[in-house]
Coordinates of C-alpha atoms in Angstrom, one line a residue:
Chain A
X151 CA -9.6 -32.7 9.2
X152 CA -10.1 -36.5 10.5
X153 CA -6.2 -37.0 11.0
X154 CA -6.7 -41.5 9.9
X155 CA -4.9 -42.6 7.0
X156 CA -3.0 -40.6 4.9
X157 CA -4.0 -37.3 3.4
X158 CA -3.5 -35.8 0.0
X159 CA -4.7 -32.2 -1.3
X160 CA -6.7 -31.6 -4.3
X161 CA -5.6 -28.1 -6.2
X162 CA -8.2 -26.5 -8.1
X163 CA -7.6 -23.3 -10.1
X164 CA -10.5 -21.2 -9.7
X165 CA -10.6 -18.6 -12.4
X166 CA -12.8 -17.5 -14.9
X167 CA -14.3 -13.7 -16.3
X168 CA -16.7 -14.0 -13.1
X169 CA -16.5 -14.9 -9.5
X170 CA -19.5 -14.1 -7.1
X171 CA -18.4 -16.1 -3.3
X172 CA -21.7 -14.5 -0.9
X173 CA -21.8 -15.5 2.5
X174 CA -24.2 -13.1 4.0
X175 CA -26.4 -11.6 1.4
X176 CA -30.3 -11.3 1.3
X177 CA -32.8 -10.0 -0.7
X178 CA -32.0 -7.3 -3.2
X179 CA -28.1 -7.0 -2.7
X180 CA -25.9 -9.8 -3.8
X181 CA -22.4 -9.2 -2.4
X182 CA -19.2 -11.0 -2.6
X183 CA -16.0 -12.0 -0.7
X184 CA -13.2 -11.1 -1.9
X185 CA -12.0 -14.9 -2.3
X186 CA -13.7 -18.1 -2.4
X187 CA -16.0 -19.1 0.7
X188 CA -16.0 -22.9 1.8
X189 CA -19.6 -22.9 1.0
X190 CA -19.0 -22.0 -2.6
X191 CA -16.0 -24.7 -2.6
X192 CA -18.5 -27.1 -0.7
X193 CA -21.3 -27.0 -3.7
X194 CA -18.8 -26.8 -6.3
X195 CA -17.5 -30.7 -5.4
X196 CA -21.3 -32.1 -3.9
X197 CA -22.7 -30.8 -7.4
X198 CA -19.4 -31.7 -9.5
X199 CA -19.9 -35.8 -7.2
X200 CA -23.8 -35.0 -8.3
X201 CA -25.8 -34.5 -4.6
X202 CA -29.1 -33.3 -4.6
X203 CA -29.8 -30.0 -2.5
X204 CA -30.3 -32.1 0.3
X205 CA -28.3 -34.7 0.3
X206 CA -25.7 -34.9 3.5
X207 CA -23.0 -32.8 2.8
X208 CA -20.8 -33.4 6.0
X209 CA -18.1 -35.4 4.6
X210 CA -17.3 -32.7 2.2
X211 CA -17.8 -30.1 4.6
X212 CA -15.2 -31.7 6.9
X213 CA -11.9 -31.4 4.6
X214 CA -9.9 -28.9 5.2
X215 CA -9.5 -25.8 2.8
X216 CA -6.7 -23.4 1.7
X217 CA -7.2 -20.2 -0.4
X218 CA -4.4 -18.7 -2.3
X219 CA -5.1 -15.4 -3.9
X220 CA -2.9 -15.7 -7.0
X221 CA -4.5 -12.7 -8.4
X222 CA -6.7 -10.2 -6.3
X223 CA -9.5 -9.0 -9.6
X224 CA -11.8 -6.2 -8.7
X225 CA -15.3 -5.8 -7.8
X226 CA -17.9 -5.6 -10.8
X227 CA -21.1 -3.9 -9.6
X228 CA -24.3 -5.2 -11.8
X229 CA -27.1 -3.0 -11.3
X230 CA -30.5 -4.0 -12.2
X231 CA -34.0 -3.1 -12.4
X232 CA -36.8 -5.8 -12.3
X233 CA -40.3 -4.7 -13.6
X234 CA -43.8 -6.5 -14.9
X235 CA -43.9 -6.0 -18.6
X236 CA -47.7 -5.4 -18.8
X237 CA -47.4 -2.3 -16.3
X238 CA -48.7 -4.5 -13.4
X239 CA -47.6 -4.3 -9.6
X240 CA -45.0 -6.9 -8.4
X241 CA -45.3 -9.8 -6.3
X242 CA -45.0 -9.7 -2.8
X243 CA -43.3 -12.8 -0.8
X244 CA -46.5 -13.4 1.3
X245 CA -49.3 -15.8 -0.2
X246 CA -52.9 -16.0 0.6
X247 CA -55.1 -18.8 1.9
X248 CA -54.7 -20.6 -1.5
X249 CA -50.7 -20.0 -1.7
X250 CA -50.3 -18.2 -4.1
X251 CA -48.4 -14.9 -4.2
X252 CA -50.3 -11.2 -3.2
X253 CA -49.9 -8.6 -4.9
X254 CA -47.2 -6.0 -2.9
X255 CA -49.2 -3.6 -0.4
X256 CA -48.7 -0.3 -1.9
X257 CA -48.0 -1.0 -5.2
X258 CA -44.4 -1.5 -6.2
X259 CA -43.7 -1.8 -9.9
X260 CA -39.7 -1.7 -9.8
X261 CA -36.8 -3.6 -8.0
X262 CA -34.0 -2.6 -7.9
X263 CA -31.0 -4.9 -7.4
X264 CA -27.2 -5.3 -7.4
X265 CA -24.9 -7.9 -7.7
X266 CA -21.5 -7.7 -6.7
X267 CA -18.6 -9.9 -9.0
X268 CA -15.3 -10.5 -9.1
X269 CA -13.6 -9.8 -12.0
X270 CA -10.4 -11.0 -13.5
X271 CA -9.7 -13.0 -10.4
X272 CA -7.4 -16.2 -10.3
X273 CA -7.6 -18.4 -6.7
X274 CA -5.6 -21.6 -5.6
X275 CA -8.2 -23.8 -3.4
X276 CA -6.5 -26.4 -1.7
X277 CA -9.0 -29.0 -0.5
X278 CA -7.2 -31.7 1.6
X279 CA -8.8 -34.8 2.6
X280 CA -8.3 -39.0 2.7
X281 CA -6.4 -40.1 -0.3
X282 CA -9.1 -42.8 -1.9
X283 CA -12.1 -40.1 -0.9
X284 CA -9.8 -36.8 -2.7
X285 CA -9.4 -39.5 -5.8
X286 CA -13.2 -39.8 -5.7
X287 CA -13.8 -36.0 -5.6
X288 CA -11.0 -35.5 -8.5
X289 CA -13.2 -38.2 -11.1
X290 CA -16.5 -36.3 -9.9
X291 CA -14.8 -32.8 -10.8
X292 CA -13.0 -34.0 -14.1
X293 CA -16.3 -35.5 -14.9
X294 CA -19.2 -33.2 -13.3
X295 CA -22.5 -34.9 -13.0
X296 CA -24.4 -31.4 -12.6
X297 CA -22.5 -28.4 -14.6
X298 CA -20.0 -26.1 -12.2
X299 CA -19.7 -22.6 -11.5
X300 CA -17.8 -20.4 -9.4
X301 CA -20.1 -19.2 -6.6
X302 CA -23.0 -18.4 -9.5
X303 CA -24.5 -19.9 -11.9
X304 CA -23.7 -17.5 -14.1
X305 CA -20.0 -17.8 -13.2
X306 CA -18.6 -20.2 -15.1
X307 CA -15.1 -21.7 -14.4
X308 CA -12.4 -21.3 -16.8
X309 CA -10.0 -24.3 -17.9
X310 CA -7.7 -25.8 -16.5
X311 CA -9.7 -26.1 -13.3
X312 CA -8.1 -29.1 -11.8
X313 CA -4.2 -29.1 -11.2
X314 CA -4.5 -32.1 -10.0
X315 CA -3.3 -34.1 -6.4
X316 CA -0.6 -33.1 -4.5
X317 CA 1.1 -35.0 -1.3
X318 CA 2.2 -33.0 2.1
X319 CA 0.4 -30.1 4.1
X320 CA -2.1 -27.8 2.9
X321 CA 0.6 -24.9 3.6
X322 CA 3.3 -26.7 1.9
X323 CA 1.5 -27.5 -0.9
X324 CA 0.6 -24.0 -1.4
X325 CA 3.7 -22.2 -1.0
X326 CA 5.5 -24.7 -3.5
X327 CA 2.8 -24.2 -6.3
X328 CA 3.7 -21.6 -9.3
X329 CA 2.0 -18.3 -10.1
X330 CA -1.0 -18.8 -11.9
X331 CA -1.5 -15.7 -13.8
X332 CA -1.4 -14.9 -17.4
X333 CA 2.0 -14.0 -18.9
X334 CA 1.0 -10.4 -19.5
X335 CA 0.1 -10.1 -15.7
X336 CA 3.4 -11.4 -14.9
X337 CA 5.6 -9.4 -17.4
X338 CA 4.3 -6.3 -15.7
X339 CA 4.5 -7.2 -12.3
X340 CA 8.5 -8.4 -13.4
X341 CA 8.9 -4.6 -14.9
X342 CA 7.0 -3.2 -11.4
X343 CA 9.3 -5.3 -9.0
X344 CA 12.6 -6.3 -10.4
X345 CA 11.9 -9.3 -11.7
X346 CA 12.0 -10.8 -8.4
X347 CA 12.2 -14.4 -8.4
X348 CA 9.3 -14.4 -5.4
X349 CA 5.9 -13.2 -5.0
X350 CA 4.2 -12.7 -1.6
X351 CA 0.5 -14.1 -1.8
X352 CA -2.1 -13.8 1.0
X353 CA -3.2 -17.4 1.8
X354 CA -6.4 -18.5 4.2
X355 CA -6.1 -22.0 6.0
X356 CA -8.8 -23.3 7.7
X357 CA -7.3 -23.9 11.5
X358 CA -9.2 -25.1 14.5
X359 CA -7.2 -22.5 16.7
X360 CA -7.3 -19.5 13.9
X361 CA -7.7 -15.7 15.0
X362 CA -10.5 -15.3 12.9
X363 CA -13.6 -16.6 11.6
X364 CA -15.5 -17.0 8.8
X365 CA -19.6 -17.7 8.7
X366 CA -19.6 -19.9 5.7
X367 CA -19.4 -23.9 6.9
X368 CA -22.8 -25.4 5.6
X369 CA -24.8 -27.7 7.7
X370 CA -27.2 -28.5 4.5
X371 CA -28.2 -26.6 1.2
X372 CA -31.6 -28.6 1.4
X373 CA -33.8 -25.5 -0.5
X374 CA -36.1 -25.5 3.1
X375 CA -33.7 -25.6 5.8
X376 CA -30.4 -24.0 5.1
X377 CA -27.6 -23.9 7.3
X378 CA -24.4 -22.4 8.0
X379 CA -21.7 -22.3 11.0
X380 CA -18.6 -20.7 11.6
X381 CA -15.2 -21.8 11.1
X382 CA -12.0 -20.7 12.5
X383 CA -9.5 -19.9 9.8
X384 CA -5.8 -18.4 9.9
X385 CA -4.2 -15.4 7.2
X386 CA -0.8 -15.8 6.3
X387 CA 1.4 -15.1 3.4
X388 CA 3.3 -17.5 1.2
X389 CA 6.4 -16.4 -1.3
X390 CA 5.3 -18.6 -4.3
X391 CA 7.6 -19.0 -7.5
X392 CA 7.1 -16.2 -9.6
X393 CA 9.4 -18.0 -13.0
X394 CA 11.0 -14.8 -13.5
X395 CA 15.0 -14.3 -13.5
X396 CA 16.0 -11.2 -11.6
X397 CA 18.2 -8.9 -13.6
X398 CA 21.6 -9.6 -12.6
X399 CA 22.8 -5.3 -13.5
X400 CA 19.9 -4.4 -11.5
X401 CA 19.1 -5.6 -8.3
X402 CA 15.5 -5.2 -6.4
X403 CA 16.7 -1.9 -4.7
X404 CA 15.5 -0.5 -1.7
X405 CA 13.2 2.1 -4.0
X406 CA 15.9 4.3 -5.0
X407 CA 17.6 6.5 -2.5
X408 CA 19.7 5.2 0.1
X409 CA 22.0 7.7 1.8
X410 CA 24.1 4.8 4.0
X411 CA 25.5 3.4 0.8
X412 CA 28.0 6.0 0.9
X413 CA 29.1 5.6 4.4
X414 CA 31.3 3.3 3.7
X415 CA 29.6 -0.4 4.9
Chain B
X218 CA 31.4 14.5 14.4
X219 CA 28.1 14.4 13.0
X220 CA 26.5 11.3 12.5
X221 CA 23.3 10.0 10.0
X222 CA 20.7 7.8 11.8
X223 CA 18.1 5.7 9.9
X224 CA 15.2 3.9 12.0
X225 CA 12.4 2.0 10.7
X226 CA 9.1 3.3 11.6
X227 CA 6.0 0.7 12.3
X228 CA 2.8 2.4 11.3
X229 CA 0.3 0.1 12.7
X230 CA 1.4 1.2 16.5
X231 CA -0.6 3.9 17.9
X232 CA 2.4 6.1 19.0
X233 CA 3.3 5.9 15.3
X234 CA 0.3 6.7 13.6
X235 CA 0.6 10.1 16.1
X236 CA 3.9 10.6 15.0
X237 CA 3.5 9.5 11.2
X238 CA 0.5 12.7 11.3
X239 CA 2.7 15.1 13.3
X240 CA 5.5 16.7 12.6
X241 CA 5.1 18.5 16.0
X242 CA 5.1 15.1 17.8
X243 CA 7.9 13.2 16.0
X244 CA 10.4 16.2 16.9
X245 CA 10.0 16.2 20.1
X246 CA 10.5 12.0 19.6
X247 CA 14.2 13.1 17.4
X248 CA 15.1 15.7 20.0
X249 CA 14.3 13.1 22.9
X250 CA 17.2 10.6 21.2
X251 CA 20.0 13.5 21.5
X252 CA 21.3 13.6 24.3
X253 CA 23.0 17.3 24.4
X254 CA 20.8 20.3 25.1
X255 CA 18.6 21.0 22.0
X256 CA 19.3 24.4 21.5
X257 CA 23.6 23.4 21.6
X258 CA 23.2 21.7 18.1
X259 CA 20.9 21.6 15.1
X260 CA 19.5 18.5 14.4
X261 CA 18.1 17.5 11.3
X262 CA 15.8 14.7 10.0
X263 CA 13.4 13.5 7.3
X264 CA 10.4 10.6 6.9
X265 CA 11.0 9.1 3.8
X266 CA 7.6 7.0 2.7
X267 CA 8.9 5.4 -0.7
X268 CA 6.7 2.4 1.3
X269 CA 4.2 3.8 3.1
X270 CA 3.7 0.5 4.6
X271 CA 7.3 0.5 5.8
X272 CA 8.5 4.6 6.2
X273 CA 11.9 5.3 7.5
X274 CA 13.2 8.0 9.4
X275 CA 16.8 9.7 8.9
X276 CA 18.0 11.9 11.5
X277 CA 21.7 13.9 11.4
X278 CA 22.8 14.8 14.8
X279 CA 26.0 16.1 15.7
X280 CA 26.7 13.7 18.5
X281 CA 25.2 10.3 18.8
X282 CA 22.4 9.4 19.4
X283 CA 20.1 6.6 20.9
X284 CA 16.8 5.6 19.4
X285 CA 15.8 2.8 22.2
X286 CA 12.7 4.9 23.0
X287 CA 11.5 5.2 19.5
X288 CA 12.1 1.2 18.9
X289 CA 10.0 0.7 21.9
X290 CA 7.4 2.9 20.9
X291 CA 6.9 2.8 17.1
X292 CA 9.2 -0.1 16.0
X293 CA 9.5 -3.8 16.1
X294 CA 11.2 -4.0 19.6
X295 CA 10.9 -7.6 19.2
X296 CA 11.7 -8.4 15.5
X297 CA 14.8 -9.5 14.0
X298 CA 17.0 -7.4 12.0
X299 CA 18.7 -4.0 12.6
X300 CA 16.1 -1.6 14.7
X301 CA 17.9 1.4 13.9
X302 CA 21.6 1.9 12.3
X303 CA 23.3 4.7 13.0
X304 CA 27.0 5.6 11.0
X305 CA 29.2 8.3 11.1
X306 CA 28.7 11.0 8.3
X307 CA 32.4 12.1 7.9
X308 CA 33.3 9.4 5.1
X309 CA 30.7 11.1 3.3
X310 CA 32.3 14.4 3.7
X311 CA 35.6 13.3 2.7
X312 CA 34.3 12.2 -0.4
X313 CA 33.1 15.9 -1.3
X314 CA 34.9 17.1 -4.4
X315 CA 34.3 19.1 -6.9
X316 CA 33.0 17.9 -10.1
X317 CA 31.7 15.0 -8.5
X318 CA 28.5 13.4 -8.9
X319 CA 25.9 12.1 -6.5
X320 CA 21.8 11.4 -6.3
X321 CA 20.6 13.3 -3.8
X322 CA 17.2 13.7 -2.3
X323 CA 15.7 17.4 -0.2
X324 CA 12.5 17.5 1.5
X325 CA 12.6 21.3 2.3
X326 CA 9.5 24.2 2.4
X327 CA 9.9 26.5 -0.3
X328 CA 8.9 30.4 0.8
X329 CA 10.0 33.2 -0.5
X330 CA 10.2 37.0 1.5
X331 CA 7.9 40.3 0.1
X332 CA 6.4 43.3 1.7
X333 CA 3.9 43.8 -1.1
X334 CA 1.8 40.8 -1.5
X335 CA -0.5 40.6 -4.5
X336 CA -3.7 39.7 -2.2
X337 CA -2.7 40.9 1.1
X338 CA -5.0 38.7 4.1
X339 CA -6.6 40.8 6.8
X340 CA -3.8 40.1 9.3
X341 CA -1.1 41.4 6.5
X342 CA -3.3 44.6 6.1
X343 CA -3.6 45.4 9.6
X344 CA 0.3 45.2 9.7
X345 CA 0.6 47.5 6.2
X346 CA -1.7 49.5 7.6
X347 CA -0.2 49.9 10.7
X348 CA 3.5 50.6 8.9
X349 CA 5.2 47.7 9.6
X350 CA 8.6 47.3 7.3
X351 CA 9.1 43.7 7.9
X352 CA 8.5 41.7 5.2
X353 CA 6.2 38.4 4.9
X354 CA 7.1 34.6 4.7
X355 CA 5.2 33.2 2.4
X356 CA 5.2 29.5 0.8
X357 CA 5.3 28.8 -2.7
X358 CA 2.5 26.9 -3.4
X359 CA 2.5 25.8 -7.2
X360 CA 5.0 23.0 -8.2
X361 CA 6.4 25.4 -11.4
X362 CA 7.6 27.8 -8.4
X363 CA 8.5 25.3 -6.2
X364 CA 11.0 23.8 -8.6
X365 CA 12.0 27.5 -9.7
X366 CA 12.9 28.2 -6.2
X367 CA 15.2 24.6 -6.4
X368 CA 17.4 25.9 -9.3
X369 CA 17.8 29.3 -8.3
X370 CA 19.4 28.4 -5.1
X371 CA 21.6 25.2 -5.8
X372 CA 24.8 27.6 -6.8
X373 CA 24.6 29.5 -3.3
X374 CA 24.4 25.6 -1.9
X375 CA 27.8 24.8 -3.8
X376 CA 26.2 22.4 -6.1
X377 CA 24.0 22.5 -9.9
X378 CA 21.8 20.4 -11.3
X379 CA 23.5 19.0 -14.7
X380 CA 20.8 18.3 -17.5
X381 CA 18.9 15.1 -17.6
X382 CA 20.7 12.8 -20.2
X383 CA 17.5 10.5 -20.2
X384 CA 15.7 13.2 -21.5
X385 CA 18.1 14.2 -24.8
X386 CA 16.6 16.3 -27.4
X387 CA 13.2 17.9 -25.5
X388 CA 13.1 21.3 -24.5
X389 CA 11.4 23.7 -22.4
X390 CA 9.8 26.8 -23.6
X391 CA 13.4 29.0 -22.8
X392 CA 14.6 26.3 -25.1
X393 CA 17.0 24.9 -22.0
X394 CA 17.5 21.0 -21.5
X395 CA 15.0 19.8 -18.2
X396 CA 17.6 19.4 -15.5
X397 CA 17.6 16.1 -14.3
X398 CA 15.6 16.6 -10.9
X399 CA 11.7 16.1 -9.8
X400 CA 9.4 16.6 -7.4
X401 CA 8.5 13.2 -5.7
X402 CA 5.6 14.4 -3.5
X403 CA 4.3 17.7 -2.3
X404 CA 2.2 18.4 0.5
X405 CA 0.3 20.7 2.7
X406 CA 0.5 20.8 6.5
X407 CA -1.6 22.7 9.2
X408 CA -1.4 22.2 12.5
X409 CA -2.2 24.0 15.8
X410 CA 0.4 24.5 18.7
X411 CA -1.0 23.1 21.2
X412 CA -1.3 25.9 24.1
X413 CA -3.1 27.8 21.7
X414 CA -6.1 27.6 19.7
X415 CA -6.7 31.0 17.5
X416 CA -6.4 30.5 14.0
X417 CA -3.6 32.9 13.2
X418 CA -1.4 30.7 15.4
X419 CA -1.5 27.7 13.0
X420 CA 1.6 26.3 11.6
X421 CA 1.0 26.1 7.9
X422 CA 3.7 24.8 5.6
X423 CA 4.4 23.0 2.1
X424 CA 6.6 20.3 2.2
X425 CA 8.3 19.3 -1.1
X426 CA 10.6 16.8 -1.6
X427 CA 13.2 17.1 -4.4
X428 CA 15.0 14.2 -6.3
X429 CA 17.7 14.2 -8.9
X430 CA 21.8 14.3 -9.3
X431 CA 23.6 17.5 -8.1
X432 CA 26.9 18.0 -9.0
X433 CA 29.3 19.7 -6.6
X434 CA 30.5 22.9 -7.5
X435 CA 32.0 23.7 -4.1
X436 CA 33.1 21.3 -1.4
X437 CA 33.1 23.5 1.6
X438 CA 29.7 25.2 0.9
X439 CA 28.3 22.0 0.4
X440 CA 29.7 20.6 3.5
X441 CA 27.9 23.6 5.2
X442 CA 24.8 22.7 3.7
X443 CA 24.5 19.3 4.3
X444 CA 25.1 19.8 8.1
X445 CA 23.0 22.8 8.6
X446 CA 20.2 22.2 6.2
X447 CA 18.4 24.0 3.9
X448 CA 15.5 26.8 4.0
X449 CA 12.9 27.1 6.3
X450 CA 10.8 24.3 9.0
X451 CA 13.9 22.9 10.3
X452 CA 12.6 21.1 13.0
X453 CA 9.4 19.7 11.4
X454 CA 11.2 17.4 9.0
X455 CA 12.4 20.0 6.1
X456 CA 16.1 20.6 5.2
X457 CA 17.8 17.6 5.5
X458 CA 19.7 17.1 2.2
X459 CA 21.1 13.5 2.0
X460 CA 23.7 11.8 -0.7
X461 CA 23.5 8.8 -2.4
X462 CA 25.7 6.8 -5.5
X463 CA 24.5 7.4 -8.9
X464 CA 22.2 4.7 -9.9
X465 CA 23.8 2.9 -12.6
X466 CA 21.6 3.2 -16.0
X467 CA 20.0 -0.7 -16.7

């Protein structure tokens, strides 16, 4: 965001079985955003550059952040119950005088819980930055000092997770990169659309004079005093590569019928 | 001369979305672009949703038309590209010969005409009862009769359905060949006129569109088809039978 020096963008390929990208959930229900929040992206590189919780993370929070959903996934719903294995009541989150945790009032023995996943998913996050400072961030992601995951612990990050540096705009550097999906996703969206040689891809850019905004900039991840602001971000669409060849008998029709074809024009 | 419109439809606007959900509404909208007197003419016209995120609507009118108002109101008045296009349909009608070819598409309400219906309502009693000889319209509601009432009628409309080539060497149970047409999407509407509220003064009526290849068996009936329409619901979007080339097999 800090316009000195040159800029490059970092590309990271977020994908993996599981996703999990919360920005408002409490308590018992664990939800997710449909793509990757700038908080997740945020204590993916300060853990990958190995920060402690509360170590300053405004520098990182300060680069500026493309999404491209290469491949939407659906929503896994994990639904669990928590119980005491000797029959006793659970723990409340008040303590007593001596800090440790009561008993809950009238006697609870079963929580109930859900988490929310992405499934199947496959995200471009474009992070772009100084050049020497994105070089840094690219050594500590190659070569993690804590291990990474994708917005839960449990969520680890499939390989390759680093494309590697690209040169230009955030925008331009998104709409030139390739599909990233698996060949068997791609044959069938070739047989669905006529192998067209383009594929429109929703894209999220972080922009100071967006028309919506997004409540997942952290302040600090310090355990005691979390924070999070707002940050104004911008949808638009980018027709990336698909590296398919249309099929020169059978161009991507109009869906079939068209009645002005024989009206002579 | 008549002439086929085509406009594209935005459905985010709010006159659209009242249009897109009325048939009622969007009439009045095609009657509105005519500029003879309504009754002088028939007009016909047809939504077609292959997108639903981009539907189209084709009108035939006999003189032609202007769409400005429906641009302004549930278009892109500001976009580029072609609003609306509008061509005259007498190439088409020259090209009408018989043996020939063509993929066509219906959207048309299916009803057939009795005076002794199986479950008669309370309404249709009270006029048995009261010895009334005119018959009832009634729709066809299943897709089996739907596409029975289809077949039986293409010869009266100068055209048949030849078999479907894709579909060699299966069957049905009066061991015939499938003709080559289908049913693309079927649907119910009900909805009030609006000076009056009663039940029995609903408008309730199955809209089924039809896709396939016809080949023409007689020009002139045909022609008479294609510019008057076909069955019932005229003026909520039904009848309008429009050509199209032959898609070429990949």
């Amino acid at each position: 965001m800090t316009a000195t020096g040159p800029t490059t963008v970092l590309l990271l390929r977020l994908a993996g079985p599981l996703q999990a990208w919360g920005d408002r959930s409490a308590f018992n229900r664990r939800e997710t955003r449909p793509e990757p929040t700038k908080s997740g992206i945020v204590g993916l590189l300060a853990a990958a550059a190995g920060r402690p919780r509360h170590a300053a993370i405004d520098d990182l929070a300060g680069l500026g952040l493309g999404i491209r959903v290469d491949q939407a996934g659906s929503l896994l719903r994990d639904y669990h119950t928590v119980s005491d294995y000797r029959g006793r009541p659970l723990l409340a989150a008040a303590v007593n005088a001596k800090g440790t945790q009561r008993l809950t009032g009238p006697a609870k023995y079963t929580h109930i819980t859900q988490r929310f996943y992405l499934q199947d998913a496959v995200f471009l996050a474009a992070i772009e930055g100084p050049a020497h400072f994105i070089t840094t961030l690219e050594n500590a992601v190659r070569h993690p000092a804590f291990p990474l995951a994708l917005g839960r612990r449990s969520c680890v990050p499939a390989q390759p997770l680093v494309l590697g540096q690209r040169t230009g705009p955030l925008e331009e550097v998104l709409r030139a990169e390739p599909w990233h999906v698996t060949d068997a996703v791609r044959k069938r969206w070739g047989r669905r659309n006529g192998n067209a040689a383009h594929v429109d891809l929703p894209l999220t850019l972080d922009d100071p004079a967006g028309d919506d905004t997004r409540e997942d900039l952290p302040l600090s991840f310090a355990p005691t005093s979390r924070a999070y602001t707002s940050r104004r971000v911008r949808h638009t669409y980018a027709a990336a590569p698909t590296g398919l060849t249309p099929h020169p008998d059978q161009p991507p029709s109009t869906g079939g019928h068209d009645p002005f074809a024989l009206l002579g024009w | 001369m008549p002439y086929l419109s085509r406009i594209r439809i935005n459905p985010l606007r709010t006159a659209s979305r009242t249009l897109l959900a009325s048939p009622r509404a969007l009439h009045a909208q095609v009657q509105g672009g005519v500029p003879t007197l309504p009754n002088e003419s028939r007009t016909l016209w047809r939504l077609d949703a292959d997108n639903p995120h981009r539907p189209e609507l084709f009108v035939l009118t006999a003189g032609k038309p202007d769409w400005t108002h429906l641009v302004e109101q549930a278009g892109w008045p500001g976009a580029d590209g072609e609003h609306y296009a509008v061509r005259d349909y007498a190439p088409l009608l020259g090209q009408l010969a018989q043996g020939r070819e063509f993929a066509f598409r219906l959207t048309a309400n299916p009803v057939q005409n009795t005076n002794r219906p199986d479950k008669p309502t309370e309404r249709q009693q009270e006029r048995l009862d009261g010895g009334t000889r005119r018959s009832f319209r009634l729709g066809h509601r299943t897709a089996a009769s739907q596409l029975g009432w289809f077949l039986t009628r293409t010869a009266r409309w100068g055209f048949d359905v030849p078999a479907a080539s894709h579909l060699d060497g299966t069957r049905d149970d009066q061991d015939e060949p499938p003709r080559d047409v289908r049913i693309s999407t079927r649907r119910r509407h009900s909805f009030g006129k609006p000076t009056r509220a009663s039940k029995e003064d609903r408008v309730i009526m199955h809209m089924v569109t039809f896709e396939g290849k016809l080949r023409v068996t007689d020009p002139s009936l045909l022609t008479q088809r294609l510019l008057a329409g076909i069955g019932p619901s005229k003026a909520y979007g039904c009848g309008l039978l429009t050509l199209a080339p032959v898609p070429a097999k990949a």
